[in-house]
JSON list of C-alpha atoms in Angstrom, two decimals:
[
{"chain": "A", "resi": 14, "resn": "MET", "atom": "CA", "xyz": [19.77, 16.73, 6.07]},
{"chain": "A", "resi": 15, "resn": "ASP", "atom": "CA", "xyz": [18.82, 13.19, 7.03]},
{"chain": "A", "resi": 16, "resn": "SER", "atom": "CA", "xyz": [18.59, 14.23, 10.67]},
{"chain": "A", "resi": 17, "resn": "LEU", "atom": "CA", "xyz": [15.75, 16.64, 9.78]},
{"chain": "A", "resi": 18, "resn": "ILE", "atom": "CA", "xyz": [13.42, 13.83, 8.74]},
{"chain": "A", "resi": 19, "resn": "PRO", "atom": "CA", "xyz": [14.15, 10.98, 11.13]},
{"chain": "A", "resi": 20, "resn": "PHE", "atom": "CA", "xyz": [11.85, 7.94, 11.27]},
{"chain": "A", "resi": 21, "resn": "THR", "atom": "CA", "xyz": [8.93, 9.72, 9.70]},
{"chain": "A", "resi": 22, "resn": "THR", "atom": "CA", "xyz": [6.69, 8.64, 6.87]},
{"chain": "A", "resi": 23, "resn": "SER", "atom": "CA", "xyz": [8.00, 11.29, 4.57]},
{"chain": "A", "resi": 24, "resn": "GLY", "atom": "CA", "xyz": [11.41, 10.04, 5.65]},
{"chain": "A", "resi": 25, "resn": "SER", "atom": "CA", "xyz": [10.42, 6.54, 4.71]},
{"chain": "A", "resi": 26, "resn": "LEU", "atom": "CA", "xyz": [9.65, 7.62, 1.15]},
{"chain": "A", "resi": 27, "resn": "VAL", "atom": "CA", "xyz": [13.33, 6.88, 0.64]},
{"chain": "A", "resi": 28, "resn": "ASP", "atom": "CA", "xyz": [12.49, 3.36, -0.55]},
{"chain": "A", "resi": 29, "resn": "CYS", "atom": "CA", "xyz": [10.19, 4.81, -3.24]},
{"chain": "A", "resi": 30, "resn": "VAL", "atom": "CA", "xyz": [12.94, 6.83, -4.90]},
{"chain": "A", "resi": 31, "resn": "ASP", "atom": "CA", "xyz": [13.75, 5.66, -8.44]},
{"chain": "A", "resi": 32, "resn": "ARG", "atom": "CA", "xyz": [10.51, 3.67, -8.58]},
{"chain": "A", "resi": 33, "resn": "LYS", "atom": "CA", "xyz": [7.52, 4.19, -10.82]},
{"chain": "A", "resi": 34, "resn": "MET", "atom": "CA", "xyz": [4.93, 6.03, -8.78]},
{"chain": "A", "resi": 35, "resn": "LEU", "atom": "CA", "xyz": [1.38, 7.25, -9.20]},
{"chain": "A", "resi": 36, "resn": "VAL", "atom": "CA", "xyz": [0.67, 10.74, -7.90]},
{"chain": "A", "resi": 37, "resn": "VAL", "atom": "CA", "xyz": [-2.88, 12.00, -7.45]},
{"chain": "A", "resi": 38, "resn": "LEU", "atom": "CA", "xyz": [-3.17, 15.76, -7.23]},
{"chain": "A", "resi": 39, "resn": "ARG", "atom": "CA", "xyz": [-5.82, 17.87, -5.54]},
{"chain": "A", "resi": 40, "resn": "ASP", "atom": "CA", "xyz": [-7.32, 18.89, -8.87]},
{"chain": "A", "resi": 41, "resn": "GLY", "atom": "CA", "xyz": [-7.89, 15.19, -9.63]},
{"chain": "A", "resi": 42, "resn": "ARG", "atom": "CA", "xyz": [-5.04, 14.76, -12.08]},
{"chain": "A", "resi": 43, "resn": "LYS", "atom": "CA", "xyz": [-3.23, 11.43, -12.11]},
{"chain": "A", "resi": 44, "resn": "LEU", "atom": "CA", "xyz": [0.45, 11.43, -12.96]},
{"chain": "A", "resi": 45, "resn": "GLN", "atom": "CA", "xyz": [2.74, 8.45, -13.37]},
{"chain": "A", "resi": 46, "resn": "GLY", "atom": "CA", "xyz": [6.48, 8.85, -13.32]},
{"chain": "A", "resi": 47, "resn": "VAL", "atom": "CA", "xyz": [9.72, 7.93, -11.62]},
{"chain": "A", "resi": 48, "resn": "LEU", "atom": "CA", "xyz": [10.17, 9.53, -8.20]},
{"chain": "A", "resi": 49, "resn": "ARG", "atom": "CA", "xyz": [13.56, 11.20, -8.09]},
{"chain": "A", "resi": 50, "resn": "SER", "atom": "CA", "xyz": [13.39, 13.35, -4.97]},
{"chain": "A", "resi": 51, "resn": "TYR", "atom": "CA", "xyz": [11.12, 14.49, -2.14]},
{"chain": "A", "resi": 52, "resn": "ASP", "atom": "CA", "xyz": [11.22, 16.39, 1.13]},
{"chain": "A", "resi": 53, "resn": "GLN", "atom": "CA", "xyz": [9.33, 16.60, 4.42]},
{"chain": "A", "resi": 54, "resn": "PHE", "atom": "CA", "xyz": [6.47, 18.61, 2.84]},
{"chain": "A", "resi": 55, "resn": "ALA", "atom": "CA", "xyz": [5.96, 15.89, 0.22]},
{"chain": "A", "resi": 56, "resn": "ASN", "atom": "CA", "xyz": [7.31, 18.21, -2.46]},
{"chain": "A", "resi": 57, "resn": "LEU", "atom": "CA", "xyz": [8.12, 15.72, -5.20]},
{"chain": "A", "resi": 58, "resn": "VAL", "atom": "CA", "xyz": [10.30, 15.50, -8.30]},
{"chain": "A", "resi": 59, "resn": "LEU", "atom": "CA", "xyz": [8.88, 13.16, -10.95]},
{"chain": "A", "resi": 60, "resn": "GLU", "atom": "CA", "xyz": [10.81, 12.25, -14.08]},
{"chain": "A", "resi": 61, "resn": "ASP", "atom": "CA", "xyz": [9.47, 10.85, -17.38]},
{"chain": "A", "resi": 62, "resn": "THR", "atom": "CA", "xyz": [5.96, 11.68, -16.27]},
{"chain": "A", "resi": 63, "resn": "VAL", "atom": "CA", "xyz": [2.81, 10.82, -18.17]},
{"chain": "A", "resi": 64, "resn": "GLU", "atom": "CA", "xyz": [-0.65, 12.09, -17.30]},
{"chain": "A", "resi": 65, "resn": "ARG", "atom": "CA", "xyz": [-3.42, 9.53, -17.37]},
{"chain": "A", "resi": 66, "resn": "ILE", "atom": "CA", "xyz": [-7.14, 10.04, -17.75]},
{"chain": "A", "resi": 67, "resn": "TYR", "atom": "CA", "xyz": [-9.76, 7.38, -17.15]},
{"chain": "A", "resi": 68, "resn": "HIS", "atom": "CA", "xyz": [-13.34, 6.82, -18.23]},
{"chain": "A", "resi": 69, "resn": "GLN", "atom": "CA", "xyz": [-15.04, 3.60, -17.15]},
{"chain": "A", "resi": 70, "resn": "ASP", "atom": "CA", "xyz": [-12.69, 0.80, -18.24]},
{"chain": "A", "resi": 71, "resn": "VAL", "atom": "CA", "xyz": [-10.53, 2.72, -20.69]},
{"chain": "A", "resi": 72, "resn": "PHE", "atom": "CA", "xyz": [-7.63, 5.06, -20.14]},
{"chain": "A", "resi": 73, "resn": "ALA", "atom": "CA", "xyz": [-5.35, 7.33, -22.17]},
{"chain": "A", "resi": 74, "resn": "GLU", "atom": "CA", "xyz": [-1.89, 8.69, -21.63]},
{"chain": "A", "resi": 75, "resn": "ALA", "atom": "CA", "xyz": [-0.15, 11.92, -22.56]},
{"chain": "A", "resi": 76, "resn": "TRP", "atom": "CA", "xyz": [3.54, 12.64, -22.20]},
{"chain": "A", "resi": 77, "resn": "ARG", "atom": "CA", "xyz": [4.29, 15.45, -19.74]},
{"chain": "A", "resi": 78, "resn": "GLY", "atom": "CA", "xyz": [8.00, 15.22, -18.84]},
{"chain": "A", "resi": 79, "resn": "LEU", "atom": "CA", "xyz": [9.70, 16.46, -15.67]},
{"chain": "A", "resi": 80, "resn": "PHE", "atom": "CA", "xyz": [7.64, 17.71, -12.73]},
{"chain": "A", "resi": 81, "resn": "LEU", "atom": "CA", "xyz": [8.40, 19.44, -9.47]},
{"chain": "A", "resi": 82, "resn": "ILE", "atom": "CA", "xyz": [5.16, 19.14, -7.53]},
{"chain": "A", "resi": 83, "resn": "ARG", "atom": "CA", "xyz": [4.54, 21.42, -4.58]},
{"chain": "A", "resi": 84, "resn": "GLY", "atom": "CA", "xyz": [3.58, 19.24, -1.62]},
{"chain": "A", "resi": 85, "resn": "GLU", "atom": "CA", "xyz": [0.32, 20.99, -0.76]},
{"chain": "A", "resi": 86, "resn": "ASN", "atom": "CA", "xyz": [-1.15, 19.75, -4.06]},
{"chain": "A", "resi": 87, "resn": "VAL", "atom": "CA", "xyz": [-0.37, 16.10, -3.40]},
{"chain": "A", "resi": 88, "resn": "VAL", "atom": "CA", "xyz": [-3.23, 13.85, -2.33]},
{"chain": "A", "resi": 89, "resn": "LEU", "atom": "CA", "xyz": [-1.66, 10.46, -2.62]},
{"chain": "A", "resi": 90, "resn": "LEU", "atom": "CA", "xyz": [1.54, 8.83, -3.74]},
{"chain": "A", "resi": 91, "resn": "GLY", "atom": "CA", "xyz": [1.19, 5.18, -4.71]},
{"chain": "A", "resi": 92, "resn": "GLU", "atom": "CA", "xyz": [3.84, 2.67, -5.64]},
{"chain": "A", "resi": 93, "resn": "ILE", "atom": "CA", "xyz": [2.91, 0.93, -8.89]},
{"chain": "A", "resi": 94, "resn": "ASP", "atom": "CA", "xyz": [3.28, -2.81, -8.68]},
{"chain": "A", "resi": 95, "resn": "LEU", "atom": "CA", "xyz": [4.93, -3.60, -12.02]},
{"chain": "A", "resi": 96, "resn": "ASP", "atom": "CA", "xyz": [3.60, -7.17, -12.11]},
{"chain": "A", "resi": 97, "resn": "GLN", "atom": "CA", "xyz": [0.08, -6.13, -11.26]},
{"chain": "A", "resi": 98, "resn": "GLU", "atom": "CA", "xyz": [0.23, -3.29, -13.77]},
{"chain": "A", "resi": 99, "resn": "ASP", "atom": "CA", "xyz": [0.09, -5.77, -16.68]},
{"chain": "A", "resi": 100, "resn": "GLU", "atom": "CA", "xyz": [-2.92, -7.55, -15.17]},
{"chain": "A", "resi": 101, "resn": "VAL", "atom": "CA", "xyz": [-5.09, -4.44, -14.92]},
{"chain": "A", "resi": 102, "resn": "PRO", "atom": "CA", "xyz": [-8.26, -5.03, -16.97]},
{"chain": "A", "resi": 103, "resn": "LEU", "atom": "CA", "xyz": [-8.22, -1.64, -18.68]},
{"chain": "A", "resi": 104, "resn": "ARG", "atom": "CA", "xyz": [-7.94, -0.78, -22.35]},
{"chain": "A", "resi": 105, "resn": "GLN", "atom": "CA", "xyz": [-5.74, 2.00, -23.66]},
{"chain": "A", "resi": 106, "resn": "VAL", "atom": "CA", "xyz": [-7.06, 4.37, -26.32]},
{"chain": "A", "resi": 107, "resn": "GLU", "atom": "CA", "xyz": [-5.81, 7.55, -27.97]},
{"chain": "A", "resi": 108, "resn": "TRP", "atom": "CA", "xyz": [-5.82, 10.65, -25.77]},
{"chain": "A", "resi": 109, "resn": "THR", "atom": "CA", "xyz": [-7.82, 12.65, -28.35]},
{"chain": "A", "resi": 110, "resn": "VAL", "atom": "CA", "xyz": [-10.53, 9.97, -28.31]},
{"chain": "A", "resi": 111, "resn": "LEU", "atom": "CA", "xyz": [-10.93, 9.89, -24.55]},
{"chain": "A", "resi": 112, "resn": "GLU", "atom": "CA", "xyz": [-10.41, 13.57, -23.72]},
{"chain": "A", "resi": 113, "resn": "PRO", "atom": "CA", "xyz": [-14.00, 14.74, -24.46]},
{"chain": "A", "resi": 114, "resn": "TYR", "atom": "CA", "xyz": [-15.42, 11.99, -22.22]},
{"chain": "A", "resi": 115, "resn": "HIS", "atom": "CA", "xyz": [-13.00, 12.90, -19.47]},
{"chain": "A", "resi": 116, "resn": "LYS", "atom": "CA", "xyz": [-13.84, 16.59, -19.75]},
{"chain": "A", "resi": 117, "resn": "GLN", "atom": "CA", "xyz": [-17.52, 15.71, -19.48]},
{"chain": "A", "resi": 118, "resn": "ASP", "atom": "CA", "xyz": [-16.82, 13.60, -16.35]},
{"chain": "A", "resi": 119, "resn": "VAL", "atom": "CA", "xyz": [-14.93, 16.48, -14.76]},
{"chain": "A", "resi": 120, "resn": "ALA", "atom": "CA", "xyz": [-17.69, 18.95, -15.63]},
{"chain": "A", "resi": 121, "resn": "ASN", "atom": "CA", "xyz": [-20.38, 16.64, -14.20]},
{"chain": "A", "resi": 122, "resn": "LYS", "atom": "CA", "xyz": [-18.42, 16.19, -11.00]},
{"chain": "A", "resi": 123, "resn": "LYS", "atom": "CA", "xyz": [-17.91, 19.93, -10.60]},
{"chain": "A", "resi": 124, "resn": "LYS", "atom": "CA", "xyz": [-21.61, 20.54, -11.15]},
{"chain": "A", "resi": 125, "resn": "ARG", "atom": "CA", "xyz": [-22.51, 17.97, -8.50]},
{"chain": "A", "resi": 126, "resn": "GLU", "atom": "CA", "xyz": [-20.06, 19.49, -6.00]},
{"chain": "A", "resi": 127, "resn": "ASP", "atom": "CA", "xyz": [-21.39, 22.99, -6.69]},
{"chain": "A", "resi": 128, "resn": "VAL", "atom": "CA", "xyz": [-24.98, 21.91, -6.09]},
{"chain": "A", "resi": 129, "resn": "LYS", "atom": "CA", "xyz": [-23.94, 20.07, -2.93]},
{"chain": "A", "resi": 130, "resn": "SER", "atom": "CA", "xyz": [-22.09, 23.02, -1.41]},
{"chain": "A", "resi": 131, "resn": "GLN", "atom": "CA", "xyz": [-24.97, 25.33, -2.35]},
{"chain": "A", "resi": 132, "resn": "VAL", "atom": "CA", "xyz": [-27.46, 23.11, -0.51]},
{"chain": "A", "resi": 133, "resn": "LEU", "atom": "CA", "xyz": [-25.16, 22.77, 2.48]},
{"chain": "A", "resi": 134, "resn": "TYR", "atom": "CA", "xyz": [-24.75, 26.55, 2.64]},
{"chain": "A", "resi": 135, "resn": "GLU", "atom": "CA", "xyz": [-28.35, 27.65, 2.07]},
{"chain": "A", "resi": 136, "resn": "GLN", "atom": "CA", "xyz": [-30.30, 24.91, 3.85]},
{"chain": "A", "resi": 137, "resn": "LYS", "atom": "CA", "xyz": [-27.98, 23.19, 6.29]},
{"chain": "A", "resi": 138, "resn": "GLY", "atom": "CA", "xyz": [-26.14, 26.07, 7.89]},
{"chain": "A", "resi": 139, "resn": "PHE", "atom": "CA", "xyz": [-22.67, 25.10, 6.69]},
{"chain": "A", "resi": 140, "resn": "CYS", "atom": "CA", "xyz": [-20.17, 27.83, 5.98]},
{"chain": "A", "resi": 141, "resn": "LYS", "atom": "CA", "xyz": [-18.86, 28.56, 2.49]},
{"chain": "A", "resi": 142, "resn": "GLU", "atom": "CA", "xyz": [-15.85, 26.48, 1.79]},
{"chain": "A", "resi": 143, "resn": "GLY", "atom": "CA", "xyz": [-12.61, 28.27, 2.44]},
{"chain": "A", "resi": 144, "resn": "GLY", "atom": "CA", "xyz": [-9.93, 28.89, -0.13]},
{"chain": "A", "resi": 145, "resn": "GLU", "atom": "CA", "xyz": [-9.95, 27.15, -3.46]},
{"chain": "A", "resi": 146, "resn": "GLY", "atom": "CA", "xyz": [-13.30, 25.43, -3.14]},
{"chain": "A", "resi": 147, "resn": "ASP", "atom": "CA", "xyz": [-11.96, 22.11, -4.39]},
{"chain": "A", "resi": 148, "resn": "GLY", "atom": "CA", "xyz": [-13.10, 20.22, -1.32]},
{"chain": "A", "resi": 149, "resn": "TYR", "atom": "CA", "xyz": [-9.68, 20.28, 0.35]},
{"chain": "B", "resi": 25, "resn": "MET", "atom": "CA", "xyz": [1.06, 15.17, 19.76]},
{"chain": "B", "resi": 26, "resn": "LEU", "atom": "CA", "xyz": [-1.30, 12.73, 21.55]},
{"chain": "B", "resi": 27, "resn": "ILE", "atom": "CA", "xyz": [-3.01, 11.62, 18.37]},
{"chain": "B", "resi": 28, "resn": "PHE", "atom": "CA", "xyz": [0.35, 11.10, 16.74]},
{"chain": "B", "resi": 29, "resn": "SER", "atom": "CA", "xyz": [1.26, 8.79, 19.65]},
{"chain": "B", "resi": 30, "resn": "VAL", "atom": "CA", "xyz": [-2.01, 6.89, 19.25]},
{"chain": "B", "resi": 31, "resn": "PHE", "atom": "CA", "xyz": [-1.27, 6.31, 15.58]},
{"chain": "B", "resi": 32, "resn": "LYS", "atom": "CA", "xyz": [2.24, 5.15, 16.39]},
{"chain": "B", "resi": 33, "resn": "THR", "atom": "CA", "xyz": [0.85, 2.44, 18.67]},
{"chain": "B", "resi": 34, "resn": "LEU", "atom": "CA", "xyz": [-1.37, 1.28, 15.79]},
{"chain": "B", "resi": 35, "resn": "THR", "atom": "CA", "xyz": [1.38, 0.47, 13.29]},
{"chain": "B", "resi": 36, "resn": "ASP", "atom": "CA", "xyz": [0.92, -2.92, 11.60]},
{"chain": "B", "resi": 37, "resn": "GLN", "atom": "CA", "xyz": [-2.82, -2.81, 12.32]},
{"chain": "B", "resi": 38, "resn": "THR", "atom": "CA", "xyz": [-5.44, -2.62, 9.60]},
{"chain": "B", "resi": 39, "resn": "VAL", "atom": "CA", "xyz": [-7.05, 0.80, 9.24]},
{"chain": "B", "resi": 40, "resn": "SER", "atom": "CA", "xyz": [-9.39, 2.48, 6.77]},
{"chain": "B", "resi": 41, "resn": "VAL", "atom": "CA", "xyz": [-8.61, 5.97, 5.59]},
{"chain": "B", "resi": 42, "resn": "GLU", "atom": "CA", "xyz": [-11.21, 8.13, 3.90]},
{"chain": "B", "resi": 43, "resn": "LEU", "atom": "CA", "xyz": [-9.84, 11.02, 1.88]},
{"chain": "B", "resi": 44, "resn": "LYS", "atom": "CA", "xyz": [-11.50, 14.32, 1.13]},
{"chain": "B", "resi": 45, "resn": "ASN", "atom": "CA", "xyz": [-11.89, 13.24, -2.51]},
{"chain": "B", "resi": 46, "resn": "ASP", "atom": "CA", "xyz": [-14.17, 10.43, -1.23]},
{"chain": "B", "resi": 47, "resn": "LEU", "atom": "CA", "xyz": [-11.57, 7.76, -1.93]},
{"chain": "B", "resi": 48, "resn": "SER", "atom": "CA", "xyz": [-11.61, 5.17, 0.83]},
{"chain": "B", "resi": 49, "resn": "ILE", "atom": "CA", "xyz": [-8.57, 2.94, 1.32]},
{"chain": "B", "resi": 50, "resn": "THR", "atom": "CA", "xyz": [-8.07, 0.03, 3.70]},
{"chain": "B", "resi": 51, "resn": "GLY", "atom": "CA", "xyz": [-4.58, -1.22, 4.43]},
{"chain": "B", "resi": 52, "resn": "THR", "atom": "CA", "xyz": [-1.90, -2.06, 6.97]},
{"chain": "B", "resi": 53, "resn": "LEU", "atom": "CA", "xyz": [-0.62, 1.06, 8.72]},
{"chain": "B", "resi": 54, "resn": "LYS", "atom": "CA", "xyz": [3.12, 1.07, 8.09]},
{"chain": "B", "resi": 55, "resn": "SER", "atom": "CA", "xyz": [4.07, 4.41, 9.51]},
{"chain": "B", "resi": 56, "resn": "VAL", "atom": "CA", "xyz": [2.85, 7.85, 10.42]},
{"chain": "B", "resi": 57, "resn": "ASP", "atom": "CA", "xyz": [4.61, 11.15, 11.08]},
{"chain": "B", "resi": 58, "resn": "GLN", "atom": "CA", "xyz": [3.96, 14.41, 12.91]},
{"chain": "B", "resi": 59, "resn": "PHE", "atom": "CA", "xyz": [1.81, 15.77, 10.04]},
{"chain": "B", "resi": 60, "resn": "LEU", "atom": "CA", "xyz": [-0.26, 12.56, 10.23]},
{"chain": "B", "resi": 61, "resn": "ASN", "atom": "CA", "xyz": [0.96, 11.59, 6.79]},
{"chain": "B", "resi": 62, "resn": "ILE", "atom": "CA", "xyz": [0.18, 7.90, 6.51]},
{"chain": "B", "resi": 63, "resn": "ARG", "atom": "CA", "xyz": [1.90, 4.98, 4.80]},
{"chain": "B", "resi": 64, "resn": "LEU", "atom": "CA", "xyz": [-0.35, 2.03, 4.00]},
{"chain": "B", "resi": 65, "resn": "ASP", "atom": "CA", "xyz": [0.70, -1.39, 2.70]},
{"chain": "B", "resi": 66, "resn": "ASN", "atom": "CA", "xyz": [-1.40, -4.01, 0.89]},
{"chain": "B", "resi": 67, "resn": "ILE", "atom": "CA", "xyz": [-4.12, -1.51, 0.17]},
{"chain": "B", "resi": 68, "resn": "LYS", "atom": "CA", "xyz": [-7.66, -2.26, -0.90]},
{"chain": "B", "resi": 69, "resn": "VAL", "atom": "CA", "xyz": [-9.74, 0.52, -2.41]},
{"chain": "B", "resi": 70, "resn": "GLN", "atom": "CA", "xyz": [-13.47, 0.59, -1.76]},
{"chain": "B", "resi": 71, "resn": "ASP", "atom": "CA", "xyz": [-15.47, 0.72, -4.98]},
{"chain": "B", "resi": 72, "resn": "GLU", "atom": "CA", "xyz": [-12.41, 0.13, -7.15]},
{"chain": "B", "resi": 73, "resn": "ALA", "atom": "CA", "xyz": [-14.44, 0.39, -10.37]},
{"chain": "B", "resi": 74, "resn": "ARG", "atom": "CA", "xyz": [-14.89, 4.10, -9.68]},
{"chain": "B", "resi": 75, "resn": "HIS", "atom": "CA", "xyz": [-11.17, 4.56, -9.05]},
{"chain": "B", "resi": 76, "resn": "PRO", "atom": "CA", "xyz": [-9.47, 2.54, -11.81]},
{"chain": "B", "resi": 77, "resn": "HIS", "atom": "CA", "xyz": [-6.17, 4.42, -11.39]},
{"chain": "B", "resi": 78, "resn": "MET", "atom": "CA", "xyz": [-5.63, 2.61, -8.07]},
{"chain": "B", "resi": 79, "resn": "MET", "atom": "CA", "xyz": [-5.76, -0.90, -9.56]},
{"chain": "B", "resi": 80, "resn": "ALA", "atom": "CA", "xyz": [-1.98, -1.31, -9.93]},
{"chain": "B", "resi": 81, "resn": "VAL", "atom": "CA", "xyz": [-1.11, 0.32, -6.59]},
{"chain": "B", "resi": 82, "resn": "LYS", "atom": "CA", "xyz": [-0.08, -1.89, -3.69]},
{"chain": "B", "resi": 83, "resn": "ASN", "atom": "CA", "xyz": [1.43, 0.52, -1.16]},
{"chain": "B", "resi": 84, "resn": "CYS", "atom": "CA", "xyz": [0.77, 4.19, -0.77]},
{"chain": "B", "resi": 85, "resn": "PHE", "atom": "CA", "xyz": [1.63, 7.38, 1.01]},
{"chain": "B", "resi": 86, "resn": "ILE", "atom": "CA", "xyz": [-1.26, 9.66, 1.94]},
{"chain": "B", "resi": 87, "resn": "ARG", "atom": "CA", "xyz": [-0.64, 13.29, 2.77]},
{"chain": "B", "resi": 88, "resn": "GLY", "atom": "CA", "xyz": [-2.09, 14.08, 6.20]},
{"chain": "B", "resi": 89, "resn": "SER", "atom": "CA", "xyz": [-3.82, 17.24, 5.00]},
{"chain": "B", "resi": 90, "resn": "VAL", "atom": "CA", "xyz": [-6.14, 15.34, 2.63]},
{"chain": "B", "resi": 91, "resn": "VAL", "atom": "CA", "xyz": [-7.44, 12.82, 5.17]},
{"chain": "B", "resi": 92, "resn": "ARG", "atom": "CA", "xyz": [-11.08, 13.19, 6.20]},
{"chain": "B", "resi": 93, "resn": "TYR", "atom": "CA", "xyz": [-11.01, 10.48, 8.82]},
{"chain": "B", "resi": 94, "resn": "VAL", "atom": "CA", "xyz": [-9.37, 7.21, 9.81]},
{"chain": "B", "resi": 95, "resn": "GLN", "atom": "CA", "xyz": [-11.26, 4.15, 11.05]},
{"chain": "B", "resi": 96, "resn": "LEU", "atom": "CA", "xyz": [-9.23, 2.41, 13.75]},
{"chain": "B", "resi": 97, "resn": "PRO", "atom": "CA", "xyz": [-9.52, -1.10, 15.15]},
{"chain": "B", "resi": 98, "resn": "ALA", "atom": "CA", "xyz": [-11.46, -0.38, 18.37]},
{"chain": "B", "resi": 99, "resn": "GLU", "atom": "CA", "xyz": [-9.88, -3.26, 20.28]},
{"chain": "B", "resi": 100, "resn": "HIS", "atom": "CA", "xyz": [-6.46, -1.66, 19.91]},
{"chain": "B", "resi": 101, "resn": "VAL", "atom": "CA", "xyz": [-7.42, 1.77, 21.21]},
{"chain": "B", "resi": 102, "resn": "ASP", "atom": "CA", "xyz": [-7.69, 2.26, 24.95]},
{"chain": "B", "resi": 103, "resn": "THR", "atom": "CA", "xyz": [-10.10, 5.20, 25.10]},
{"chain": "B", "resi": 104, "resn": "GLN", "atom": "CA", "xyz": [-9.96, 5.32, 28.92]},
{"chain": "B", "resi": 105, "resn": "LEU", "atom": "CA", "xyz": [-6.20, 5.73, 28.81]},
{"chain": "B", "resi": 106, "resn": "LEU", "atom": "CA", "xyz": [-6.55, 8.32, 26.07]},
{"chain": "B", "resi": 107, "resn": "GLU", "atom": "CA", "xyz": [-9.06, 10.29, 28.11]},
{"chain": "B", "resi": 108, "resn": "ASP", "atom": "CA", "xyz": [-6.73, 10.33, 31.11]},
{"chain": "B", "resi": 109, "resn": "ALA", "atom": "CA", "xyz": [-3.80, 11.37, 28.97]},
{"chain": "B", "resi": 110, "resn": "THR", "atom": "CA", "xyz": [-5.83, 14.21, 27.46]},
{"chain": "B", "resi": 111, "resn": "ARG", "atom": "CA", "xyz": [-6.79, 15.50, 30.92]},
{"chain": "B", "resi": 112, "resn": "ARG", "atom": "CA", "xyz": [-3.18, 15.30, 32.02]},
{"chain": "B", "resi": 113, "resn": "GLU", "atom": "CA", "xyz": [-2.03, 17.20, 28.95]},
{"chain": "B", "resi": 114, "resn": "THR", "atom": "CA", "xyz": [-4.56, 20.02, 29.44]},
{"chain": "B", "resi": 115, "resn": "ALA", "atom": "CA", "xyz": [-3.63, 20.19, 33.13]},
{"chain": "B", "resi": 116, "resn": "VAL", "atom": "CA", "xyz": [0.01, 20.67, 32.14]},
{"chain": "B", "resi": 117, "resn": "GLN", "atom": "CA", "xyz": [-0.94, 23.37, 29.62]},
{"chain": "B", "resi": 118, "resn": "LYS", "atom": "CA", "xyz": [-3.00, 25.30, 32.16]},
{"chain": "B", "resi": 119, "resn": "ARG", "atom": "CA", "xyz": [-0.17, 25.45, 34.65]}
]
């Protein structure tokens, strides 16, 4: 199996296995968990995963568990620096407190994107976005 | 395959990658593969206040399919050579 992914970046994810990683998905979700496995498509297995939401300088966490993420949905995989993690100037609050703010943020962003693509289509001669319309 | 080769010559250089979600990351190019997946070390995120989730991240892997563009250090790219190589490649394909 090793010979299938020689000297490639996805191959070099080997040093990230068993580390705490941040995964950003195409729908904007941020997951933090321990990377247990991966392959050449960046399909990922994350264990002990929590989902995090952010609003300005506060964040909240919710327990999610074990994930197998299909590679096409992955935007970015970041290694969390455990020393730096404690220095981050963010405040944690209860999920239920932050969730309405986060939902509002997401709704605002979607509205903005919708208006943008409408203008691009009607006035600027761009084609309608293919597929899922999430900008990817 | 040409662009892949270009990226390979740029390892250990500083590049800026802009993603389709408008996140812009500058870092040292560690490696790249045939899908143009990119590994960056010592990353710095532009406008970090808008992307607080990246504050604790030092190194990252970016999936090639989500990259909008990459800013390269111009002094390390020989565009003349690249142009010649492109012509040669198309000549081979036509034959």
